[in-house]
Amino acid sequence: MEHGVATAGDRLERGTDPLAHLKRAVEELKATRDAVILAHYYVAPEVQELADYVGDSFYLAKLANSLPAETIVLAGVAFMGESAKLLNPEKTVLLPEPAADCPMAHMVQRRTIEEARAAWGNDLAVVCYVNSTMEIKSWSDVCVTSSNAVKICSELPQRHLLFIPDRNLGRYAAEQLPEKHVILNKGFCPRHQAISLDELIDLKEEHPGALVLAHPECTEEVLSEADFIGSTAGIISYAEASEAREFIIVTVRGVLHELERRCAGQGKRFYFTRTVPTCVNMDMITVESLVRCLDRGTGEVEVDLTGAARERARAALDRMLELAAR
Ligand code: 13P
Ligand code: SF4
């Protein structure tokens, strides 16, 4: 398929309308591979434009499970491709940039889980944010995303919940569920953790009428300033449906593309803190890497877990899909 890259590339360079040519080249490559492209809201706008489906982590996990295509190209970070592969072992799952990892996905130690299981026994459930490696999922009882964490935690029969790896989403879920005893782990998203409360307050002063829409990976003090807390998809839908005209968006700036697309013609304004939040990992996914992976079939996701561990990781994801649908 090396040959195909040159062909697609040639067409891109020679074309007079680069976007139209690019789209056509991608369509041809997708047809050759029977591929579908899924992208997260945080990837670059031009990558989102080439995708068949764009969404939050939950949507992408659910969707990957129901698509007929042979090959799923996941324009997102590694854990997203791994979830798609765990749920669809018979399919080929490709990551345009396999080195694009989520640092939080590694931020828990097995000892933390063993200690909690020893302390609480059967009255403990290990709740694992999907932003985690396959191995960490295999240590867990159920996965959650930011859009369903509260609902799924509330459905669990156990009173004690060890929430891994993200302390911020775990704390946010715990606040909504006073009947549960939620044990937090120390992990966090470096991008959301770095969002400055002072910069947010300055922005609120500059735009006193703006609503603050924040992702639950933010710190407690930042979330205390929010009018709405939700996943990337939740933030976008809230802004679209709202009567308000101005919004302070407290998450990674990649969501702006879909916000502007969905709110086109509504005259809405979106503001980010002075230090605009970006995700260096998501930013590694480019049009070039997407075309290369489609053309050469590079970045194939392998499940590197043994039989029983793989089954446990898959069961944690399946349980999320089942509980979220209730
Ligand atoms: P969402 O599930 O809200 O899309 O979040 C994914 C993510 O990585 C947030 O940092
Ligand atoms: Fe991971 Fe944070 Fe990037 Fe989301 S924004 S992928 S949690 S590093």
Short mmCIF file of C-alpha atoms and ligand atoms in Angstrom, two decimals:
data_model
loop_
_atom_site.label_atom_id
_atom_site.label_comp_id
_atom_site.label_asym_id
_atom_site.label_seq_id
_atom_site.Cartn_x
_atom_site.Cartn_y
_atom_site.Cartn_z
CA MET A 1 0.00 0.00 0.00
CA GLU A 2 3.07 2.26 0.06
CA HIS A 3 2.21 2.99 -3.54
CA GLY A 4 -1.20 4.36 -2.51
CA VAL A 5 0.31 7.00 -0.24
CA ALA A 6 2.20 8.49 -3.14
CA THR A 7 -0.96 8.48 -5.23
CA ALA A 8 -3.08 10.16 -2.57
CA GLY A 9 -0.30 12.60 -1.77
CA ASP A 10 0.22 13.47 -5.43
CA ARG A 11 -3.44 14.20 -5.83
CA LEU A 12 -3.34 16.48 -2.78
CA GLU A 13 -0.40 18.46 -4.06
CA ARG A 14 -1.63 18.81 -7.61
CA GLY A 15 -5.21 19.71 -6.76
CA THR A 16 -6.61 23.18 -7.10
CA ASP A 17 -9.08 22.81 -4.22
CA PRO A 18 -7.02 21.12 -1.53
CA LEU A 19 -9.93 20.38 0.84
CA ALA A 20 -12.10 18.79 -1.85
CA HIS A 21 -9.15 16.73 -3.09
CA LEU A 22 -8.24 15.70 0.40
CA LYS A 23 -11.78 14.60 1.10
CA ARG A 24 -11.89 12.61 -2.13
CA ALA A 25 -8.56 10.96 -1.43
CA VAL A 26 -9.73 10.01 2.07
CA GLU A 27 -13.00 8.63 0.65
CA GLU A 28 -11.05 6.43 -1.75
CA LEU A 29 -8.75 5.18 0.96
CA LYS A 30 -11.70 4.47 3.25
CA ALA A 31 -13.45 2.49 0.52
CA THR A 32 -10.31 0.42 -0.16
CA ARG A 33 -10.03 -0.51 3.49
CA ASP A 34 -13.75 -0.60 4.31
CA ALA A 35 -12.93 1.94 6.99
CA VAL A 36 -14.87 4.43 9.04
CA ILE A 37 -13.27 7.41 10.81
CA LEU A 38 -14.25 8.33 14.36
CA ALA A 39 -12.83 11.48 15.93
CA HIS A 40 -12.91 13.03 19.38
CA TYR A 41 -14.03 16.66 19.83
CA TYR A 42 -10.51 17.59 21.00
CA VAL A 43 -8.69 16.78 17.74
CA ALA A 44 -7.81 19.50 15.23
CA PRO A 45 -10.78 20.97 13.28
CA GLU A 46 -9.43 19.72 9.95
CA VAL A 47 -9.27 16.17 11.32
CA GLN A 48 -12.82 16.46 12.67
CA GLU A 49 -13.89 17.62 9.19
CA LEU A 50 -12.60 14.40 7.65
CA ALA A 51 -14.29 12.12 10.17
CA ASP A 52 -17.53 10.22 9.63
CA TYR A 53 -18.48 10.62 13.29
CA VAL A 54 -17.27 13.06 15.94
CA GLY A 55 -18.14 12.81 19.60
CA ASP A 56 -17.22 12.42 23.25
CA SER A 57 -15.59 9.31 24.71
CA PHE A 58 -18.86 7.58 25.53
CA TYR A 59 -20.37 8.18 22.11
CA LEU A 60 -17.24 6.89 20.40
CA ALA A 61 -17.10 3.73 22.54
CA LYS A 62 -20.79 3.02 21.96
CA LEU A 63 -20.58 3.73 18.26
CA ALA A 64 -17.49 1.62 17.63
CA ASN A 65 -19.57 -1.28 18.89
CA SER A 66 -22.31 -0.86 16.32
CA LEU A 67 -20.58 0.02 13.05
CA PRO A 68 -20.46 -2.53 10.22
CA ALA A 69 -17.11 -1.36 8.72
CA GLU A 70 -14.14 -3.79 8.84
CA THR A 71 -11.73 -1.10 9.97
CA ILE A 72 -12.21 1.59 12.60
CA VAL A 73 -9.81 4.53 12.46
CA LEU A 74 -9.88 6.29 15.79
CA ALA A 75 -8.65 9.85 15.62
CA GLY A 76 -8.09 10.20 19.34
CA VAL A 77 -5.66 9.09 22.03
CA ALA A 78 -4.54 5.51 22.69
CA PHE A 79 -7.14 4.52 25.28
CA MET A 80 -9.93 5.33 22.80
CA GLY A 81 -8.49 2.96 20.20
CA GLU A 82 -7.95 0.31 22.88
CA SER A 83 -11.59 0.51 24.01
CA ALA A 84 -12.76 0.18 20.40
CA LYS A 85 -10.53 -2.88 19.94
CA LEU A 86 -11.62 -4.52 23.21
CA LEU A 87 -15.24 -4.09 22.21
CA ASN A 88 -14.61 -5.22 18.61
CA PRO A 89 -11.81 -7.80 18.71
CA GLU A 90 -12.64 -9.09 15.23
CA LYS A 91 -12.15 -5.64 13.65
CA THR A 92 -9.01 -3.81 12.69
CA VAL A 93 -8.65 -0.68 14.79
CA LEU A 94 -6.10 1.91 13.66
CA LEU A 95 -4.73 4.89 15.53
CA PRO A 96 -3.35 7.65 13.26
CA GLU A 97 -0.78 8.46 15.92
CA PRO A 98 -0.25 5.57 18.35
CA ALA A 99 2.18 7.66 20.42
CA ALA A 100 -0.68 10.02 21.30
CA ASP A 101 -1.34 8.80 24.80
CA CYS A 102 -3.30 10.24 27.72
CA PRO A 103 -1.00 10.66 30.74
CA MET A 104 -3.88 10.18 33.19
CA ALA A 105 -4.54 6.74 31.68
CA HIS A 106 -1.54 5.40 33.65
CA MET A 107 -2.04 7.20 36.95
CA VAL A 108 -3.02 4.38 39.28
CA GLN A 109 -1.10 1.56 40.88
CA ARG A 110 -2.37 -1.96 41.31
CA ARG A 111 -1.55 -1.77 45.02
CA THR A 112 -4.22 0.93 45.44
CA ILE A 113 -6.85 -1.44 44.12
CA GLU A 114 -5.61 -4.41 46.16
CA GLU A 115 -5.64 -2.36 49.37
CA ALA A 116 -9.18 -1.14 48.75
CA ARG A 117 -10.41 -4.65 47.92
CA ALA A 118 -8.77 -5.96 51.11
CA ALA A 119 -10.40 -3.21 53.19
CA TRP A 120 -13.97 -3.33 51.82
CA GLY A 121 -14.35 -6.81 50.27
CA ASN A 122 -17.53 -7.42 48.30
CA ASP A 123 -19.01 -4.09 49.31
CA LEU A 124 -16.45 -2.33 47.09
CA ALA A 125 -16.69 -1.65 43.36
CA VAL A 126 -13.68 -0.40 41.42
CA VAL A 127 -14.98 2.27 39.05
CA CYS A 128 -12.60 3.05 36.22
CA TYR A 129 -12.73 6.16 34.06
CA VAL A 130 -12.28 5.08 30.41
CA ASN A 131 -9.20 7.32 30.32
CA SER A 132 -7.16 4.32 31.46
CA THR A 133 -5.03 1.54 29.96
CA MET A 134 -6.47 -1.86 29.11
CA GLU A 135 -4.57 -3.35 32.03
CA ILE A 136 -6.08 -0.90 34.52
CA LYS A 137 -9.53 -1.65 33.12
CA SER A 138 -8.86 -5.34 33.75
CA TRP A 139 -8.40 -4.60 37.48
CA SER A 140 -11.78 -2.86 37.61
CA ASP A 141 -15.46 -3.75 37.92
CA VAL A 142 -16.98 -1.15 35.66
CA CYS A 143 -15.89 1.66 33.36
CA VAL A 144 -17.43 5.12 33.21
CA THR A 145 -16.98 8.24 31.11
CA SER A 146 -17.53 11.83 32.16
CA SER A 147 -21.02 11.71 30.67
CA ASN A 148 -22.24 8.73 32.69
CA ALA A 149 -20.07 8.48 35.83
CA VAL A 150 -22.72 9.79 38.22
CA LYS A 151 -25.49 7.59 36.81
CA ILE A 152 -23.37 4.44 36.77
CA CYS A 153 -22.00 4.99 40.29
CA SER A 154 -25.56 5.47 41.53
CA GLU A 155 -26.66 2.17 39.92
CA LEU A 156 -23.96 0.10 41.60
CA PRO A 157 -25.12 -2.01 44.57
CA GLN A 158 -21.87 -1.50 46.51
CA ARG A 159 -21.61 1.38 48.98
CA HIS A 160 -17.82 1.77 48.72
CA LEU A 161 -16.50 2.87 45.35
CA LEU A 162 -12.81 3.19 44.51
CA PHE A 163 -12.73 5.72 41.67
CA ILE A 164 -9.66 5.51 39.41
CA PRO A 165 -7.64 7.16 37.92
CA ASP A 166 -9.14 10.71 37.98
CA ARG A 167 -9.54 12.32 41.39
CA ASN A 168 -11.45 15.28 39.93
CA LEU A 169 -14.17 13.31 38.16
CA GLY A 170 -14.28 10.97 41.19
CA ARG A 171 -14.77 13.87 43.59
CA TYR A 172 -17.42 15.41 41.36
CA ALA A 173 -19.33 12.09 41.25
CA ALA A 174 -18.98 11.70 45.04
CA GLU A 175 -20.51 15.14 45.59
CA GLN A 176 -23.61 14.09 43.65
CA LEU A 177 -23.93 10.80 45.55
CA PRO A 178 -23.82 11.41 49.31
CA GLU A 179 -25.12 7.87 49.92
CA LYS A 180 -21.87 6.43 48.51
CA HIS A 181 -18.46 6.31 50.12
CA VAL A 182 -16.12 7.22 47.25
CA ILE A 183 -12.41 6.57 47.71
CA LEU A 184 -10.31 8.79 45.46
CA ASN A 185 -7.08 7.98 43.66
CA LYS A 186 -4.47 10.67 42.95
CA GLY A 187 -4.64 10.77 39.13
CA PHE A 188 -5.59 13.84 37.13
CA CYS A 189 -5.58 15.29 33.64
CA PRO A 190 -2.59 17.64 33.41
CA ARG A 191 -4.47 19.87 30.95
CA HIS A 192 -7.57 20.37 33.07
CA GLN A 193 -5.63 20.47 36.32
CA ALA A 194 -3.63 23.42 34.95
CA ILE A 195 -6.66 25.60 34.23
CA SER A 196 -6.19 28.63 36.44
CA LEU A 197 -8.89 29.80 38.83
CA ASP A 198 -7.49 33.35 38.69
CA GLU A 199 -7.68 33.42 34.90
CA LEU A 200 -11.24 32.09 35.06
CA ILE A 201 -12.25 34.78 37.54
CA ASP A 202 -10.65 37.48 35.34
CA LEU A 203 -12.63 36.15 32.39
CA LYS A 204 -15.87 36.17 34.36
CA GLU A 205 -15.23 39.80 35.28
CA GLU A 206 -14.64 40.66 31.61
CA HIS A 207 -17.85 38.88 30.56
CA PRO A 208 -20.25 39.11 33.49
CA GLY A 209 -23.19 37.77 31.47
CA ALA A 210 -21.40 34.65 30.26
CA LEU A 211 -22.31 31.19 31.52
CA VAL A 212 -19.42 29.01 32.66
CA LEU A 213 -19.50 25.49 31.17
CA ALA A 214 -16.84 23.20 32.63
CA HIS A 215 -15.56 19.65 32.25
CA PRO A 216 -15.55 17.55 35.45
CA GLU A 217 -11.81 16.86 35.04
CA CYS A 218 -11.25 20.42 36.33
CA THR A 219 -10.25 21.13 39.91
CA GLU A 220 -12.79 21.61 42.69
CA GLU A 221 -12.26 25.39 42.88
CA VAL A 222 -12.68 25.81 39.11
CA LEU A 223 -15.84 23.67 39.13
CA SER A 224 -17.24 25.75 41.97
CA GLU A 225 -17.41 28.66 39.48
CA ALA A 226 -19.36 26.63 36.88
CA ASP A 227 -22.99 27.07 35.84
CA PHE A 228 -22.92 23.70 34.09
CA ILE A 229 -20.60 20.69 34.46
CA GLY A 230 -20.54 18.01 31.79
CA SER A 231 -18.64 15.96 29.23
CA THR A 232 -17.46 17.53 25.98
CA ALA A 233 -20.73 16.48 24.33
CA GLY A 234 -22.69 17.79 27.34
CA ILE A 235 -20.99 21.19 27.13
CA ILE A 236 -21.68 21.47 23.38
CA SER A 237 -25.34 20.45 23.69
CA TYR A 238 -25.87 22.79 26.65
CA ALA A 239 -24.48 25.78 24.73
CA GLU A 240 -26.52 24.92 21.67
CA ALA A 241 -29.79 24.69 23.59
CA SER A 242 -29.15 27.64 25.92
CA GLU A 243 -30.86 31.03 25.55
CA ALA A 244 -27.64 32.70 26.72
CA ARG A 245 -25.36 34.39 24.18
CA GLU A 246 -21.97 34.19 25.87
CA PHE A 247 -20.16 31.20 27.30
CA ILE A 248 -16.88 30.63 29.07
CA ILE A 249 -15.74 27.17 28.01
CA VAL A 250 -13.60 25.44 30.61
CA THR A 251 -12.13 22.49 28.76
CA VAL A 252 -9.73 21.81 25.89
CA ARG A 253 -10.23 24.25 23.01
CA GLY A 254 -10.84 21.48 20.42
CA VAL A 255 -14.56 21.65 21.33
CA LEU A 256 -14.76 25.11 19.76
CA HIS A 257 -15.05 23.65 16.26
CA GLU A 258 -18.23 21.73 17.07
CA LEU A 259 -19.57 24.57 19.25
CA GLU A 260 -19.29 26.96 16.32
CA ARG A 261 -20.73 24.45 13.87
CA ARG A 262 -23.74 23.61 16.04
CA CYS A 263 -24.42 27.20 17.11
CA ALA A 264 -23.86 28.73 13.64
CA GLY A 265 -26.17 31.69 13.04
CA GLN A 266 -27.15 31.98 16.72
CA GLY A 267 -24.72 34.85 17.37
CA LYS A 268 -23.18 33.07 20.36
CA ARG A 269 -19.70 33.91 21.67
CA PHE A 270 -17.29 31.48 23.31
CA TYR A 271 -14.37 32.45 25.51
CA PHE A 272 -11.41 30.49 26.87
CA THR A 273 -9.04 31.40 29.67
CA ARG A 274 -5.96 33.45 28.70
CA THR A 275 -3.84 30.31 28.80
CA VAL A 276 -6.01 28.44 26.33
CA PRO A 277 -6.30 24.77 27.37
CA THR A 278 -4.90 22.42 24.74
CA CYS A 279 -4.12 18.71 24.80
CA VAL A 280 -0.66 18.06 23.33
CA ASN A 281 -1.59 14.43 22.90
CA MET A 282 -4.73 15.08 20.87
CA ASP A 283 -2.80 17.72 18.89
CA MET A 284 -0.43 14.98 17.64
CA ILE A 285 -3.22 13.70 15.38
CA THR A 286 -2.90 15.49 12.07
CA VAL A 287 -4.43 15.17 8.61
CA GLU A 288 -1.12 13.72 7.42
CA SER A 289 -1.09 11.03 10.10
CA LEU A 290 -4.73 10.22 9.37
CA VAL A 291 -4.10 9.81 5.61
CA ARG A 292 -0.93 7.80 6.25
CA CYS A 293 -2.67 5.41 8.61
CA LEU A 294 -5.59 4.92 6.23
CA ASP A 295 -3.25 4.32 3.34
CA ARG A 296 -0.66 2.09 4.96
CA GLY A 297 -2.75 0.50 7.69
CA THR A 298 -0.30 1.69 10.34
CA GLY A 299 -1.04 2.14 14.04
CA GLU A 300 -2.98 -1.10 14.44
CA VAL A 301 -4.15 -1.57 18.03
CA GLU A 302 -3.24 -4.92 19.59
CA VAL A 303 -4.73 -6.26 22.79
CA ASP A 304 -1.68 -7.11 24.87
CA LEU A 305 -3.58 -8.79 27.70
CA THR A 306 -3.83 -12.53 28.31
CA GLY A 307 -7.21 -14.27 28.05
CA ALA A 308 -8.67 -13.72 31.54
CA ALA A 309 -7.40 -10.14 31.87
CA ARG A 310 -8.78 -9.31 28.45
CA GLU A 311 -12.17 -10.72 29.43
CA ARG A 312 -12.19 -8.64 32.64
CA ALA A 313 -11.29 -5.43 30.77
CA ARG A 314 -13.98 -6.12 28.19
CA ALA A 315 -16.51 -6.95 30.93
CA ALA A 316 -15.84 -3.58 32.60
CA LEU A 317 -16.62 -1.80 29.32
CA ASP A 318 -19.67 -3.97 28.62
CA ARG A 319 -20.99 -3.22 32.08
CA MET A 320 -20.67 0.49 31.39
CA LEU A 321 -22.68 0.16 28.18
CA GLU A 322 -25.32 -1.90 29.97
CA LEU A 323 -25.69 0.36 33.03
CA ALA A 324 -25.65 3.55 30.95
CA ALA A 325 -28.54 2.22 28.87
CA ARG A 326 -30.81 1.56 31.87
P1 13P B 1 -15.19 13.37 27.17
O1 13P B 1 -15.62 11.99 27.54
O2 13P B 1 -15.96 14.42 27.88
O3 13P B 1 -15.18 13.53 25.70
O4 13P B 1 -13.70 13.58 27.71
C1 13P B 1 -12.61 12.93 27.21
C2 13P B 1 -11.38 13.49 27.72
O5 13P B 1 -10.31 13.04 27.49
C3 13P B 1 -11.49 14.66 28.54
O6 13P B 1 -10.26 15.15 28.81
FE1 SF4 B 2 -6.04 12.87 28.58
FE2 SF4 B 2 -6.45 15.30 29.50
FE3 SF4 B 2 -5.84 15.00 26.94
FE4 SF4 B 2 -8.24 14.24 27.87
S1 SF4 B 2 -7.42 16.33 27.78
S2 SF4 B 2 -6.91 13.07 26.53
S3 SF4 B 2 -7.70 13.50 29.92
S4 SF4 B 2 -4.53 14.52 28.70
#
